[in-house]
Amino acid sequence: MTRNDWTKEEILEIYNKPLMELLYEAATVHRIHHDPNKVQVSTLLSIKTGGCPEDCGYCPQAARYHTDIEGNDLMSVSQVKAQALRAKASGSSRVCMGAAWRNVKDGEEFDNVLEMVRTINKLNMEVCCTLGMVTENQAQRLAEAGLYAYNHNLDSSEEYYKEVISTRGYQDRLDTIGNVRKSNVTVCSGGIIGMGESLEDRAGMLVALATLNPQPESTPINALVPVEGTPLEEQQKVSIWEMLRMVATTRIVMPETQVRLSAGRTDMSREGQAMCFFAGANSIFAGDKLLTTPNPDVNEDMEMFKLLGLEPQKPFEKKSQPQSVSAEESQYKPLGEKPKWSRPGHTIERNVEAKQKAKTKA
């Protein structure tokens, strides 16, 4: 039974259980709701890299930091199709397209993204997008194009969020998820551990996700990959034991959600990843990059799957394939909206210091 009334205290109690007891409980929940030998494989494709106006302390794509990330303009539809075919051939059932935008803006670029969605959906692959904040009308246009999922991570608890990002508010994240929920698109939302947050913050993030009704269909659990030039470059990497506890706790409080091992997998041994799968993780990102950070080679992943007796989940096993509506037949037209997404504007000292350091290097 899925609950939507979890409290922080209840989640902390689960997180802090003796590890073997926690893993056993999570594995039991996992087997009730999922096939334990199937793992959903996604490929993350950066269709527009760098130059983001936000100040997220973990992100090398923020324009204000000096991280040596090579930016690129929006990819063409044909380039995206070629990458999607490559991903399909390597065993991925889903392509997740990410653009370094604060929010979606109606216009030629968004029209091109909609065409990318139509193109990949016609390849019989699930399509996910992460494009920043979206309005209800924009979410409906994505749904009409054939979008399967929309990713919009909460990143952390509402309390700790303000210690990482000052250019947007937590409510904007929740409002975007709400706008997506008004369409036929599934929700993908998770966060990052290892940013200096407390265990209470980790529990707080899970409260925010688990009390959504319905809960997200997919939840990525990222371990921070510290990147030189970002405000969080000196953060210590999280241990496999922390990842195991986070995965297991997520599985218990979000039983039907697909829990994805995302950033940080390059630092996990096969044994560590196997334990995460046992604890309820049943989705990974494949490919050599996650937007801008390293990721295990897809051939290594397939070798690991063979060793563990795992098989890639086929597309549309959890939800039927959406139908793509052409641009000409779309019921939802661009409205030229200019929503007032928030800019809290408080000062985060380490973000300011990283920005100053970038100016000095420039």
Short mmCIF file of C-alpha atoms in Angstrom, two decimals:
data_model
loop_
_atom_site.label_atom_id
_atom_site.label_comp_id
_atom_site.label_asym_id
_atom_site.label_seq_id
_atom_site.Cartn_x
_atom_site.Cartn_y
_atom_site.Cartn_z
CA MET A 1 0.00 0.00 0.00
CA THR A 2 1.33 3.42 -0.99
CA ARG A 3 1.15 6.09 1.71
CA ASN A 4 1.18 9.84 1.12
CA ASP A 5 1.31 10.92 4.76
CA TRP A 6 4.91 10.15 5.71
CA THR A 7 6.57 12.29 8.37
CA LYS A 8 10.23 13.22 8.68
CA GLU A 9 10.47 11.32 11.97
CA GLU A 10 9.13 8.12 10.41
CA ILE A 11 11.52 8.34 7.48
CA LEU A 12 14.52 9.01 9.74
CA GLU A 13 13.58 5.97 11.80
CA ILE A 14 13.65 3.85 8.64
CA TYR A 15 16.90 5.40 7.37
CA ASN A 16 18.69 4.71 10.67
CA LYS A 17 17.63 1.06 11.06
CA PRO A 18 20.38 -1.57 11.36
CA LEU A 19 21.62 -1.89 7.80
CA MET A 20 20.80 -5.58 7.27
CA GLU A 21 17.28 -5.06 8.59
CA LEU A 22 16.83 -2.00 6.35
CA LEU A 23 18.04 -3.84 3.24
CA TYR A 24 15.84 -6.86 3.94
CA GLU A 25 12.74 -4.71 4.38
CA ALA A 26 13.49 -2.70 1.22
CA ALA A 27 14.15 -5.83 -0.82
CA THR A 28 10.86 -7.33 0.39
CA VAL A 29 8.91 -4.20 -0.62
CA HIS A 30 10.71 -4.16 -3.96
CA ARG A 31 9.69 -7.73 -4.80
CA ILE A 32 6.05 -7.03 -4.02
CA HIS A 33 5.85 -4.18 -6.53
CA HIS A 34 8.53 -4.90 -9.15
CA ASP A 35 10.35 -7.70 -10.96
CA PRO A 36 13.69 -7.77 -9.06
CA ASN A 37 15.57 -8.95 -12.15
CA LYS A 38 14.53 -6.09 -14.42
CA VAL A 39 16.25 -2.70 -14.54
CA GLN A 40 15.05 0.23 -16.64
CA VAL A 41 17.92 1.70 -18.68
CA SER A 42 17.88 5.36 -19.75
CA THR A 43 20.30 7.41 -21.81
CA LEU A 44 20.73 11.05 -20.81
CA LEU A 45 21.42 13.40 -23.71
CA SER A 46 22.43 17.03 -23.26
CA ILE A 47 20.69 18.73 -26.16
CA LYS A 48 21.83 22.19 -25.04
CA THR A 49 24.87 22.47 -22.80
CA GLY A 50 26.21 25.30 -20.63
CA GLY A 51 25.32 28.94 -20.23
CA CYS A 52 22.60 28.39 -17.64
CA PRO A 53 21.65 31.58 -15.73
CA GLU A 54 20.95 29.75 -12.44
CA ASP A 55 23.43 29.60 -9.54
CA CYS A 56 22.95 25.96 -8.46
CA GLY A 57 26.00 25.23 -6.32
CA TYR A 58 26.48 21.72 -7.70
CA CYS A 59 26.19 22.48 -11.40
CA PRO A 60 29.10 22.94 -13.84
CA GLN A 61 26.67 24.30 -16.47
CA ALA A 62 26.02 27.52 -14.54
CA ALA A 63 27.39 30.38 -16.65
CA ARG A 64 28.70 32.24 -13.59
CA TYR A 65 31.20 29.51 -12.62
CA HIS A 66 34.47 28.59 -14.35
CA THR A 67 34.32 24.84 -15.02
CA ASP A 68 35.79 24.40 -18.51
CA ILE A 69 32.49 22.99 -19.77
CA GLU A 70 32.17 23.36 -23.53
CA GLY A 71 28.78 24.88 -24.26
CA ASN A 72 26.76 24.12 -27.34
CA ASP A 73 23.62 25.46 -28.94
CA LEU A 74 20.49 23.35 -29.23
CA MET A 75 21.11 20.15 -31.18
CA SER A 76 19.24 19.49 -34.40
CA VAL A 77 16.41 16.96 -34.66
CA SER A 78 18.55 14.74 -36.90
CA GLN A 79 21.43 14.76 -34.39
CA VAL A 80 19.08 13.77 -31.59
CA LYS A 81 17.56 10.98 -33.69
CA ALA A 82 21.02 9.56 -34.42
CA GLN A 83 21.87 9.56 -30.71
CA ALA A 84 18.54 7.94 -29.84
CA LEU A 85 19.12 5.12 -32.34
CA ARG A 86 22.55 4.57 -30.84
CA ALA A 87 21.05 4.43 -27.35
CA LYS A 88 18.36 1.98 -28.46
CA ALA A 89 20.95 -0.31 -30.03
CA SER A 90 22.91 -0.36 -26.76
CA GLY A 91 19.89 -1.46 -24.70
CA SER A 92 18.27 1.79 -23.51
CA SER A 93 14.49 1.97 -23.44
CA ARG A 94 14.33 5.69 -22.67
CA VAL A 95 16.06 8.85 -23.88
CA CYS A 96 16.16 11.76 -21.44
CA MET A 97 16.85 15.10 -23.11
CA GLY A 98 18.29 17.86 -20.95
CA ALA A 99 18.63 21.54 -21.85
CA ALA A 100 20.46 24.03 -19.63
CA TRP A 101 17.51 26.40 -19.40
CA ARG A 102 15.96 28.14 -16.41
CA ASN A 103 12.51 27.59 -17.87
CA VAL A 104 10.87 26.77 -21.18
CA LYS A 105 10.10 29.69 -23.47
CA ASP A 106 7.66 29.43 -26.36
CA GLY A 107 9.37 29.84 -29.70
CA GLU A 108 11.49 28.10 -32.32
CA GLU A 109 13.73 26.23 -29.87
CA PHE A 110 10.82 24.75 -27.95
CA ASP A 111 9.13 23.83 -31.25
CA ASN A 112 12.32 21.94 -32.18
CA VAL A 113 12.29 20.11 -28.84
CA LEU A 114 8.68 19.07 -29.48
CA GLU A 115 9.77 17.67 -32.84
CA MET A 116 12.58 15.75 -31.10
CA VAL A 117 9.98 14.24 -28.76
CA ARG A 118 7.82 13.16 -31.71
CA THR A 119 10.82 11.68 -33.49
CA ILE A 120 12.03 9.58 -30.55
CA ASN A 121 8.52 8.42 -29.63
CA LYS A 122 8.15 7.10 -33.17
CA LEU A 123 11.28 4.99 -32.54
CA ASN A 124 9.22 3.18 -29.87
CA MET A 125 11.32 4.57 -27.06
CA GLU A 126 10.18 6.36 -23.93
CA VAL A 127 11.01 10.07 -24.06
CA CYS A 128 11.83 12.19 -21.03
CA CYS A 129 12.73 15.89 -20.93
CA THR A 130 14.33 18.10 -18.30
CA LEU A 131 14.05 21.68 -19.50
CA GLY A 132 13.50 23.72 -16.34
CA MET A 133 10.21 25.18 -15.21
CA VAL A 134 7.16 24.68 -17.45
CA THR A 135 3.65 26.10 -17.52
CA GLU A 136 0.55 23.95 -17.78
CA ASN A 137 0.14 24.78 -21.48
CA GLN A 138 3.76 23.87 -22.22
CA ALA A 139 3.34 20.57 -20.38
CA GLN A 140 0.25 19.83 -22.47
CA ARG A 141 2.17 20.57 -25.67
CA LEU A 142 4.90 18.15 -24.59
CA ALA A 143 2.26 15.53 -23.81
CA GLU A 144 0.68 15.95 -27.25
CA ALA A 145 4.08 15.48 -28.87
CA GLY A 146 4.40 12.10 -27.16
CA LEU A 147 6.44 12.85 -24.03
CA TYR A 148 6.49 9.95 -21.58
CA ALA A 149 8.13 11.62 -18.56
CA TYR A 150 9.23 15.04 -17.35
CA ASN A 151 12.15 15.35 -14.93
CA HIS A 152 12.23 18.15 -12.39
CA ASN A 153 14.31 17.33 -9.32
CA LEU A 154 13.60 18.82 -5.91
CA ASP A 155 17.36 18.50 -5.23
CA SER A 156 17.12 18.56 -1.42
CA SER A 157 14.79 19.48 1.42
CA GLU A 158 13.03 22.84 1.24
CA GLU A 159 15.18 24.05 4.17
CA TYR A 160 18.55 23.08 2.65
CA TYR A 161 17.56 24.10 -0.89
CA LYS A 162 18.15 27.73 0.13
CA GLU A 163 21.78 26.84 0.96
CA VAL A 164 22.45 25.62 -2.57
CA ILE A 165 20.37 27.80 -4.93
CA SER A 166 19.32 31.45 -4.69
CA THR A 167 17.97 32.11 -8.18
CA ARG A 168 14.73 30.13 -7.91
CA GLY A 169 12.37 28.98 -5.20
CA TYR A 170 11.37 25.51 -4.01
CA GLN A 171 7.72 26.25 -4.73
CA ASP A 172 8.62 26.72 -8.41
CA ARG A 173 9.75 23.10 -8.45
CA LEU A 174 6.50 21.92 -6.90
CA ASP A 175 4.43 24.13 -9.22
CA THR A 176 6.19 22.70 -12.28
CA ILE A 177 5.51 19.15 -11.09
CA GLY A 178 1.90 20.19 -10.55
CA ASN A 179 1.70 21.53 -14.11
CA VAL A 180 3.10 18.27 -15.48
CA ARG A 181 0.55 16.30 -13.44
CA LYS A 182 -2.26 18.14 -15.25
CA SER A 183 -1.12 16.46 -18.48
CA ASN A 184 -0.74 12.76 -19.30
CA VAL A 185 3.04 12.88 -18.68
CA THR A 186 4.62 10.89 -15.85
CA VAL A 187 6.77 12.66 -13.25
CA CYS A 188 10.46 12.01 -12.63
CA SER A 189 11.76 13.81 -9.55
CA GLY A 190 14.52 13.11 -7.05
CA GLY A 191 17.57 14.80 -5.64
CA ILE A 192 21.21 14.86 -4.70
CA ILE A 193 22.94 13.69 -1.55
CA GLY A 194 26.41 14.78 -0.49
CA MET A 195 25.94 18.55 -0.80
CA GLY A 196 26.57 19.12 2.91
CA GLU A 197 23.00 18.44 3.95
CA SER A 198 22.00 16.70 7.20
CA LEU A 199 20.20 13.37 7.50
CA GLU A 200 17.13 15.43 8.43
CA ASP A 201 17.42 17.18 5.05
CA ARG A 202 17.58 13.86 3.23
CA ALA A 203 14.48 12.76 5.07
CA GLY A 204 12.88 16.13 4.32
CA MET A 205 13.44 15.65 0.58
CA LEU A 206 11.81 12.21 0.76
CA VAL A 207 8.88 13.68 2.68
CA ALA A 208 8.37 16.24 -0.10
CA LEU A 209 8.45 13.50 -2.77
CA ALA A 210 6.54 10.80 -0.90
CA THR A 211 3.67 13.11 0.10
CA LEU A 212 2.99 14.06 -3.51
CA ASN A 213 -0.21 12.38 -4.65
CA PRO A 214 0.45 10.49 -6.80
CA GLN A 215 4.10 9.92 -5.99
CA PRO A 216 6.61 10.38 -8.85
CA GLU A 217 6.80 7.41 -11.20
CA SER A 218 10.59 7.77 -11.22
CA THR A 219 13.00 9.08 -8.58
CA PRO A 220 16.71 9.58 -9.37
CA ILE A 221 19.07 9.37 -6.39
CA ASN A 222 22.22 11.29 -7.28
CA ALA A 223 25.48 11.33 -5.34
CA LEU A 224 27.17 14.70 -5.76
CA VAL A 225 30.05 14.65 -8.23
CA PRO A 226 32.18 17.61 -7.05
CA VAL A 227 33.34 19.60 -10.07
CA GLU A 228 36.24 22.04 -9.89
CA GLY A 229 35.04 25.62 -10.21
CA THR A 230 31.63 25.01 -8.63
CA PRO A 231 30.82 26.15 -5.07
CA LEU A 232 30.66 22.51 -3.95
CA GLU A 233 33.99 21.48 -5.47
CA GLU A 234 35.49 20.54 -2.09
CA GLN A 235 32.62 18.42 -0.79
CA GLN A 236 33.60 14.94 0.32
CA LYS A 237 32.02 12.18 -1.77
CA VAL A 238 29.29 10.13 -0.15
CA SER A 239 30.01 6.53 0.80
CA ILE A 240 28.30 3.50 -0.67
CA TRP A 241 26.68 2.95 2.73
CA GLU A 242 24.95 6.33 2.49
CA MET A 243 23.74 5.51 -1.02
CA LEU A 244 22.45 2.13 0.15
CA ARG A 245 20.51 3.70 3.01
CA MET A 246 19.05 6.37 0.73
CA VAL A 247 18.03 3.88 -1.96
CA ALA A 248 16.50 1.47 0.56
CA THR A 249 14.60 4.20 2.39
CA THR A 250 13.29 5.61 -0.89
CA ARG A 251 12.10 2.15 -1.93
CA ILE A 252 10.22 1.63 1.34
CA VAL A 253 8.40 4.99 1.36
CA MET A 254 7.84 5.03 -2.43
CA PRO A 255 7.10 1.37 -3.20
CA GLU A 256 5.80 1.70 -6.77
CA THR A 257 8.32 4.30 -7.93
CA GLN A 258 11.26 3.33 -10.12
CA VAL A 259 14.34 4.32 -8.10
CA ARG A 260 17.24 5.32 -10.34
CA LEU A 261 20.95 5.17 -9.60
CA SER A 262 22.13 8.35 -11.27
CA ALA A 263 25.19 10.57 -10.80
CA GLY A 264 28.05 9.10 -8.80
CA ARG A 265 27.86 5.56 -10.16
CA THR A 266 31.46 5.74 -11.43
CA ASP A 267 32.60 5.69 -7.80
CA MET A 268 30.57 2.56 -6.99
CA SER A 269 31.98 -0.92 -7.32
CA ARG A 270 29.92 -3.62 -9.00
CA GLU A 271 29.36 -5.08 -5.56
CA GLY A 272 28.04 -1.73 -4.31
CA GLN A 273 25.72 -1.37 -7.29
CA ALA A 274 24.50 -4.94 -6.82
CA MET A 275 23.58 -4.13 -3.22
CA CYS A 276 21.68 -1.05 -4.45
CA PHE A 277 19.72 -3.21 -6.89
CA PHE A 278 18.98 -5.63 -4.05
CA ALA A 279 17.78 -2.68 -1.93
CA GLY A 280 15.30 -1.55 -4.57
CA ALA A 281 17.07 0.46 -7.27
CA ASN A 282 15.63 -0.61 -10.61
CA SER A 283 16.74 2.07 -13.05
CA ILE A 284 20.08 3.45 -14.22
CA PHE A 285 21.47 5.97 -16.64
CA ALA A 286 23.70 4.32 -19.25
CA GLY A 287 26.30 5.98 -21.46
CA ASP A 288 29.66 7.62 -20.87
CA LYS A 289 28.22 10.95 -19.64
CA LEU A 290 25.41 12.32 -17.49
CA LEU A 291 25.04 15.75 -19.11
CA THR A 292 28.58 16.83 -18.14
CA THR A 293 29.77 14.33 -15.49
CA PRO A 294 31.33 10.88 -16.08
CA ASN A 295 29.27 7.68 -16.13
CA PRO A 296 30.16 4.00 -16.56
CA ASP A 297 30.50 2.73 -20.14
CA VAL A 298 27.36 1.02 -21.42
CA ASN A 299 29.31 -2.16 -22.22
CA GLU A 300 30.45 -2.33 -18.59
CA ASP A 301 26.82 -2.03 -17.51
CA MET A 302 25.72 -4.84 -19.81
CA GLU A 303 28.52 -7.04 -18.48
CA MET A 304 27.35 -6.27 -14.95
CA PHE A 305 23.76 -7.11 -15.89
CA LYS A 306 24.90 -10.46 -17.29
CA LEU A 307 26.91 -11.19 -14.15
CA LEU A 308 23.94 -10.37 -11.89
CA GLY A 309 21.28 -12.01 -14.05
CA LEU A 310 19.55 -8.70 -14.70
CA GLU A 311 17.79 -7.74 -17.91
CA PRO A 312 16.89 -4.32 -19.32
CA GLN A 313 13.23 -3.41 -18.90
CA LYS A 314 11.41 -3.02 -22.20
CA PRO A 315 9.85 0.34 -23.06
CA PHE A 316 6.28 1.08 -21.95
CA GLU A 317 6.07 -1.79 -19.45
CA LYS A 318 4.81 0.53 -16.71
CA LYS A 319 2.58 2.78 -18.83
CA SER A 320 1.33 2.53 -22.41
CA GLN A 321 3.03 4.44 -25.19
CA PRO A 322 1.61 7.94 -25.78
CA GLN A 323 0.44 8.90 -29.24
CA SER A 324 2.26 11.75 -30.97
CA VAL A 325 0.13 14.55 -32.37
CA SER A 326 1.65 16.55 -35.21
CA ALA A 327 2.32 20.26 -34.78
CA GLU A 328 -0.39 21.05 -37.33
CA GLU A 329 -3.04 19.02 -35.47
CA SER A 330 -2.11 20.15 -31.97
CA GLN A 331 -4.95 21.49 -29.84
CA TYR A 332 -2.52 23.44 -27.65
CA LYS A 333 -0.89 26.44 -29.30
CA PRO A 334 1.94 28.62 -27.95
CA LEU A 335 0.57 31.34 -25.69
CA GLY A 336 3.73 33.43 -25.46
CA GLU A 337 3.51 33.17 -21.69
CA LYS A 338 5.86 35.07 -19.43
CA PRO A 339 5.27 33.49 -16.02
CA LYS A 340 6.73 35.12 -12.92
CA TRP A 341 9.01 32.36 -11.70
CA SER A 342 10.54 33.43 -8.41
CA ARG A 343 14.04 34.81 -7.80
CA PRO A 344 14.53 34.71 -4.02
CA GLY A 345 17.80 36.64 -4.31
CA HIS A 346 19.29 35.76 -0.93
CA THR A 347 23.07 35.51 -0.70
CA ILE A 348 24.91 32.18 -0.58
CA GLU A 349 28.49 33.04 0.30
CA ARG A 350 30.15 30.03 -1.35
CA ASN A 351 28.23 30.68 -4.58
CA VAL A 352 29.38 34.30 -4.56
CA GLU A 353 32.98 33.24 -3.90
CA ALA A 354 32.90 30.76 -6.80
CA LYS A 355 31.53 33.46 -9.10
CA GLN A 356 34.32 35.87 -8.05
CA LYS A 357 36.93 33.16 -8.57
CA ALA A 358 35.56 32.58 -12.09
CA LYS A 359 35.88 36.29 -12.88
CA THR A 360 39.50 36.24 -11.69
CA LYS A 361 40.31 33.25 -13.89
CA ALA A 362 38.62 34.89 -16.87
#
